[in-house]
Amino acid sequence: MKKLNFLFVSLIAVALLFSCEKEATYNDGMLKKGTIEAPCDPIGDLITVESSNPGGNITCDEVAETVGWESYYCTDKVDYDGDFEGSFPEGINVEVTGGRYIQFWLDDYKCIEINGTFYMVGAVIVKGGPTANVYYYENGAVSDCGLSAPVNQSGKPAGLSNLTFCLIPCDDYVPDYVIAFKSQTTDSDGYNAYTVIPNDEQNCDKLVDPYLFTEGIVGKVYLNGVMSIGNITVGNFDGDEQLEVKIDNEYMNGVLFTGESYLFVGTITEFCALSGPYYYNYDKITPISSPVSELIFDLPF
């Protein structure tokens, strides 16, 4: 009788095990009864690209020939076997669901800089099984999800084999900049007039919302980091084809700029790469022979 009871309990345990496996769910409930479902519908258009490469791999050169790109950047083809066996350029983020579906996004959902040029995604090549899908973004994209390799005989997309991004330049893209200024004043012998935009923190970790470089008043200059001396204004003050940065003492007319003044305009990456105290490593210096109430710095763009 004890043996029969043991056998009966064992059969129930086995049945429950198979039942649990059959109903298993994964990532956010995207697997139901063992069937992987795409987390969303891709916004990219599937296009046909002729290729003579072995194994069904497609290159960005072939995509460019198909769609007519004149300028583009191709990432390395990165193999996938549960994890990516390589890396994509900094700023490209990728997640894989169930080994089949790809989601990507660029840092801050903005164009990313590679070798001095700003790019967005023009196409993604998703290889799985003997063939590949090419998702094409006519006007470029900074994110998408639900990308997969072609459907195989199982009626499901093949498991991801490798992934390639084809990047296209961002037309008329204005990058986010940090503006940083310091100067000696008649109020002190030291560099007591200063500011960093988007804020007046010297800690790069706190510079999370860089200023989008456009014309107008963009911030204030502070005396000893507390009292506002005047404004920092971006504009075309001399009528040429390039912008300038103007510093004034509108709020404290008795405090004049003297000695040396420094201005930095560039990306957060460039700003944080400066060695030593940030205020002593700016790349633009204006010697001042006599105290002035206004400074204008030329910019190379």
Coordinates of C-alpha atoms in Angstrom, one line a residue:
M1 CA 0.0 0.0 0.0
K2 CA 2.9 2.4 0.8
K3 CA 4.5 1.6 -2.6
L4 CA 1.2 2.4 -4.3
N5 CA 0.9 5.7 -2.4
F6 CA 4.5 6.6 -3.3
L7 CA 3.8 5.8 -7.0
F8 CA 0.6 7.9 -7.0
V9 CA 2.4 10.9 -5.4
S10 CA 5.3 10.6 -7.8
L11 CA 2.9 10.6 -10.8
I12 CA 1.2 13.7 -9.5
A13 CA 4.6 15.4 -9.1
V14 CA 5.6 14.5 -12.7
A15 CA 2.3 15.8 -14.0
L16 CA 2.7 19.1 -12.1
L17 CA 6.2 19.4 -13.5
F18 CA 5.1 19.0 -17.1
S19 CA 2.2 21.3 -16.5
C20 CA 4.5 24.0 -15.1
E21 CA 6.9 23.7 -18.0
K22 CA 4.1 23.9 -20.5
E23 CA 2.6 27.1 -19.0
A24 CA 6.0 28.7 -18.3
T25 CA 6.2 32.4 -18.8
Y26 CA 9.2 34.7 -19.3
N27 CA 10.2 38.3 -19.5
D28 CA 7.1 40.4 -18.8
G29 CA 4.8 37.7 -19.8
M30 CA 5.9 37.8 -23.3
L31 CA 6.1 34.0 -23.5
K32 CA 2.7 32.2 -23.3
K33 CA 2.5 28.5 -23.3
G34 CA 6.1 28.3 -24.7
T35 CA 5.3 30.7 -27.6
I36 CA 7.6 33.7 -27.8
E37 CA 5.7 36.9 -28.7
A38 CA 7.3 40.1 -29.9
P39 CA 7.2 42.9 -27.3
C40 CA 6.1 45.4 -29.9
D41 CA 5.7 46.0 -33.7
P42 CA 8.8 47.4 -35.3
I43 CA 8.6 50.8 -37.0
G44 CA 11.3 49.8 -39.5
D45 CA 10.4 48.7 -43.0
L46 CA 11.5 45.2 -44.0
I47 CA 13.4 45.6 -47.3
T48 CA 14.9 43.0 -49.7
V49 CA 18.7 43.3 -50.2
E50 CA 20.5 41.2 -52.7
S51 CA 23.6 39.5 -51.3
S52 CA 26.1 37.0 -52.5
N53 CA 27.7 36.5 -49.1
P54 CA 27.9 33.0 -47.8
G55 CA 25.6 32.0 -44.9
G56 CA 23.0 34.6 -45.6
N57 CA 24.9 37.5 -44.1
I58 CA 24.2 40.9 -45.5
T59 CA 26.5 43.9 -45.2
C60 CA 25.8 47.7 -44.8
D61 CA 27.6 48.2 -48.2
E62 CA 24.8 46.1 -49.8
V63 CA 22.1 48.0 -47.9
A64 CA 23.6 51.3 -49.0
E65 CA 23.7 50.2 -52.6
T66 CA 20.0 49.1 -52.3
V67 CA 18.7 52.3 -50.7
G68 CA 21.2 54.8 -52.3
W69 CA 23.1 56.1 -49.2
E70 CA 26.2 58.2 -50.1
S71 CA 27.5 58.4 -46.5
Y72 CA 27.1 55.8 -43.7
Y73 CA 28.9 54.0 -40.9
C74 CA 28.8 50.3 -40.4
T75 CA 29.3 48.7 -37.0
D76 CA 31.0 45.4 -36.7
K77 CA 28.9 42.3 -37.1
V78 CA 28.4 41.1 -33.5
D79 CA 27.6 37.4 -33.0
Y80 CA 25.0 36.3 -30.4
D81 CA 25.0 33.1 -28.4
G82 CA 22.9 33.9 -25.4
D83 CA 25.1 37.0 -25.0
F84 CA 26.8 39.2 -27.5
E85 CA 30.3 38.1 -28.2
G86 CA 31.5 41.7 -28.9
S87 CA 30.3 45.2 -28.5
F88 CA 28.6 48.0 -30.5
P89 CA 29.9 51.6 -30.5
E90 CA 29.3 53.5 -27.3
G91 CA 25.8 55.0 -27.2
I92 CA 24.1 52.0 -28.9
N93 CA 22.1 50.0 -26.4
V94 CA 20.6 46.6 -27.3
E95 CA 18.4 44.1 -25.4
V96 CA 17.3 40.6 -26.6
T97 CA 14.1 39.0 -25.6
G98 CA 13.9 35.2 -25.6
G99 CA 16.9 35.0 -27.9
R100 CA 14.8 36.2 -30.8
Y101 CA 13.5 39.8 -30.5
I102 CA 15.8 42.8 -30.5
Q103 CA 15.2 46.2 -28.9
F104 CA 17.6 49.1 -29.5
W105 CA 17.9 52.7 -28.4
L106 CA 20.6 55.4 -28.6
D107 CA 21.7 57.2 -25.5
D108 CA 19.2 59.8 -24.5
Y109 CA 17.3 58.9 -27.7
K110 CA 19.6 61.3 -29.6
C111 CA 22.2 61.1 -32.3
I112 CA 25.5 59.7 -31.1
E113 CA 28.9 60.9 -32.0
I114 CA 31.5 58.6 -33.7
N115 CA 34.8 60.0 -34.9
G116 CA 33.5 63.6 -34.9
T117 CA 30.3 62.8 -36.8
F118 CA 26.8 62.4 -35.3
Y119 CA 24.8 59.4 -36.4
M120 CA 21.4 57.8 -36.1
V121 CA 20.3 54.3 -37.2
G122 CA 19.5 53.9 -40.9
A123 CA 19.1 50.1 -40.9
V124 CA 19.5 47.0 -38.7
I125 CA 20.6 43.7 -40.1
V126 CA 19.2 40.8 -38.0
K127 CA 20.7 37.4 -38.9
G128 CA 19.3 34.1 -37.8
G129 CA 19.3 30.7 -39.5
P130 CA 20.3 30.8 -43.1
T131 CA 19.0 34.3 -43.9
A132 CA 18.7 37.8 -42.5
N133 CA 16.1 40.5 -42.1
V134 CA 17.0 44.1 -42.9
Y135 CA 14.9 46.8 -41.1
Y136 CA 15.2 50.1 -42.9
Y137 CA 14.5 53.6 -41.5
E138 CA 14.2 56.1 -44.4
N139 CA 14.5 59.1 -42.1
G140 CA 16.7 57.4 -39.5
A141 CA 15.7 56.2 -36.1
V142 CA 17.0 56.4 -32.5
S143 CA 15.0 53.4 -31.2
D144 CA 12.9 50.4 -32.2
C145 CA 11.8 47.1 -30.8
G146 CA 10.4 43.7 -32.0
L147 CA 13.1 43.2 -34.6
S148 CA 13.8 39.6 -35.5
A149 CA 15.4 37.2 -38.0
P150 CA 13.2 35.7 -40.7
V151 CA 10.6 33.1 -39.8
N152 CA 11.8 29.5 -40.2
Q153 CA 9.9 26.2 -40.7
S154 CA 8.7 26.3 -37.1
G155 CA 6.6 29.3 -38.0
K156 CA 8.6 31.4 -35.6
P157 CA 11.5 33.8 -36.1
A158 CA 14.9 32.0 -36.1
G159 CA 17.1 32.5 -33.0
L160 CA 19.4 35.5 -33.3
S161 CA 22.7 34.7 -34.8
N162 CA 24.3 38.1 -35.3
L163 CA 23.4 41.8 -35.4
T164 CA 24.7 44.7 -37.5
F165 CA 23.8 48.4 -37.3
C166 CA 24.1 50.7 -40.4
L167 CA 24.3 54.3 -39.2
I168 CA 23.6 57.4 -41.2
P169 CA 24.6 61.0 -40.5
C170 CA 22.2 63.3 -38.7
D171 CA 21.5 66.2 -41.0
D172 CA 21.7 69.6 -39.5
Y173 CA 22.2 68.1 -36.0
V174 CA 23.1 70.5 -33.3
P175 CA 24.8 68.6 -30.4
D176 CA 24.3 69.4 -26.8
Y177 CA 27.0 71.6 -25.3
V178 CA 28.4 72.6 -22.0
I179 CA 29.3 76.3 -21.7
A180 CA 31.8 77.1 -18.9
F181 CA 33.3 80.4 -18.0
K182 CA 35.7 81.9 -15.5
S183 CA 37.4 85.3 -15.1
Q184 CA 39.3 87.5 -12.7
T185 CA 37.4 90.6 -11.6
T186 CA 38.1 93.9 -9.9
D187 CA 36.4 92.5 -6.9
S188 CA 39.2 90.0 -6.2
D189 CA 42.6 88.9 -7.3
G190 CA 41.4 85.4 -7.9
Y191 CA 39.1 83.8 -10.5
N192 CA 35.9 84.6 -8.6
A193 CA 33.5 85.1 -11.5
Y194 CA 32.4 81.8 -13.0
T195 CA 29.7 79.5 -14.2
V196 CA 29.0 76.2 -15.9
I197 CA 25.9 75.7 -17.9
P198 CA 23.7 73.7 -17.6
N199 CA 24.5 74.3 -14.0
D200 CA 27.2 75.7 -11.8
E201 CA 28.5 72.4 -10.5
Q202 CA 32.1 71.3 -11.1
N203 CA 31.1 67.6 -10.8
C204 CA 30.8 66.1 -14.2
D205 CA 28.4 63.4 -12.8
K206 CA 25.9 66.2 -12.2
L207 CA 26.0 67.6 -15.8
V208 CA 23.1 65.5 -17.0
D209 CA 21.1 68.0 -18.9
P210 CA 23.4 69.8 -21.3
Y211 CA 22.4 73.1 -23.0
L212 CA 21.2 72.9 -26.6
F213 CA 23.3 75.5 -28.3
T214 CA 21.0 78.1 -29.7
E215 CA 21.0 81.9 -29.7
G216 CA 19.8 84.0 -26.8
I217 CA 20.5 84.4 -23.0
V218 CA 21.6 80.9 -21.8
G219 CA 22.6 81.5 -18.2
K220 CA 24.2 83.8 -15.6
V221 CA 27.7 84.5 -14.4
Y222 CA 28.1 84.3 -10.6
L223 CA 30.4 86.1 -8.2
N224 CA 32.0 83.5 -5.9
G225 CA 29.3 81.1 -7.0
V226 CA 26.5 83.1 -5.2
M227 CA 25.6 86.5 -6.6
S228 CA 24.7 87.1 -10.2
I229 CA 27.0 89.5 -12.0
G230 CA 25.4 89.3 -15.4
N231 CA 24.3 87.1 -18.4
I232 CA 25.9 84.7 -20.8
T233 CA 24.4 85.3 -24.2
V234 CA 24.9 83.4 -27.5
G235 CA 24.5 85.4 -30.7
N236 CA 26.0 86.8 -33.8
F237 CA 27.3 90.1 -32.5
D238 CA 29.8 91.1 -35.2
G239 CA 27.7 90.2 -38.3
D240 CA 29.9 87.4 -39.6
E241 CA 28.8 83.8 -40.3
Q242 CA 29.8 82.5 -36.9
L243 CA 28.3 82.8 -33.4
E244 CA 29.9 84.5 -30.4
V245 CA 29.4 84.2 -26.6
K246 CA 28.9 87.5 -24.8
I247 CA 29.5 87.9 -21.0
D248 CA 28.2 91.1 -19.3
N249 CA 27.9 92.6 -15.8
E250 CA 24.3 93.8 -16.1
Y251 CA 23.5 93.0 -12.4
M252 CA 26.7 94.3 -10.8
N253 CA 28.0 97.2 -12.8
G254 CA 30.7 98.0 -10.2
V255 CA 32.4 94.6 -10.8
L256 CA 34.5 94.6 -14.0
F257 CA 36.3 91.7 -15.7
T258 CA 40.0 92.0 -15.7
G259 CA 43.2 89.9 -16.0
E260 CA 42.4 86.7 -17.9
S261 CA 39.1 85.2 -18.8
Y262 CA 38.5 81.7 -20.0
L263 CA 35.6 80.1 -21.9
F264 CA 34.9 76.5 -22.8
V265 CA 32.2 75.4 -25.3
G266 CA 32.0 71.7 -26.1
T267 CA 30.4 68.4 -25.3
I268 CA 30.1 66.9 -21.9
T269 CA 32.6 64.2 -22.9
E270 CA 35.2 66.9 -23.9
F271 CA 34.5 68.9 -20.7
C272 CA 34.9 65.9 -18.4
A273 CA 38.1 64.9 -20.2
L274 CA 39.8 68.1 -19.1
S275 CA 42.5 67.2 -16.5
G276 CA 42.9 68.9 -13.2
P277 CA 40.5 71.6 -11.9
Y278 CA 38.1 72.3 -14.7
Y279 CA 38.3 76.1 -14.5
Y280 CA 42.0 76.0 -15.2
N281 CA 41.9 74.0 -18.4
Y282 CA 39.6 75.9 -20.8
D283 CA 40.7 76.2 -24.4
K284 CA 39.8 79.8 -25.0
I285 CA 41.7 82.6 -23.3
T286 CA 41.2 86.4 -23.6
P287 CA 43.9 88.6 -21.9
I288 CA 42.3 91.8 -20.7
S289 CA 44.6 94.9 -20.6
S290 CA 42.1 97.0 -18.7
P291 CA 38.9 96.3 -16.7
V292 CA 35.8 95.9 -19.0
S293 CA 32.1 95.4 -18.4
E294 CA 31.6 93.1 -21.4
L295 CA 33.5 90.2 -23.0
I296 CA 32.9 88.6 -26.4
F297 CA 34.4 85.3 -27.3
D298 CA 34.6 84.1 -31.0
L299 CA 33.5 80.6 -31.7
P300 CA 34.7 78.3 -34.5
F301 CA 31.2 77.6 -35.7

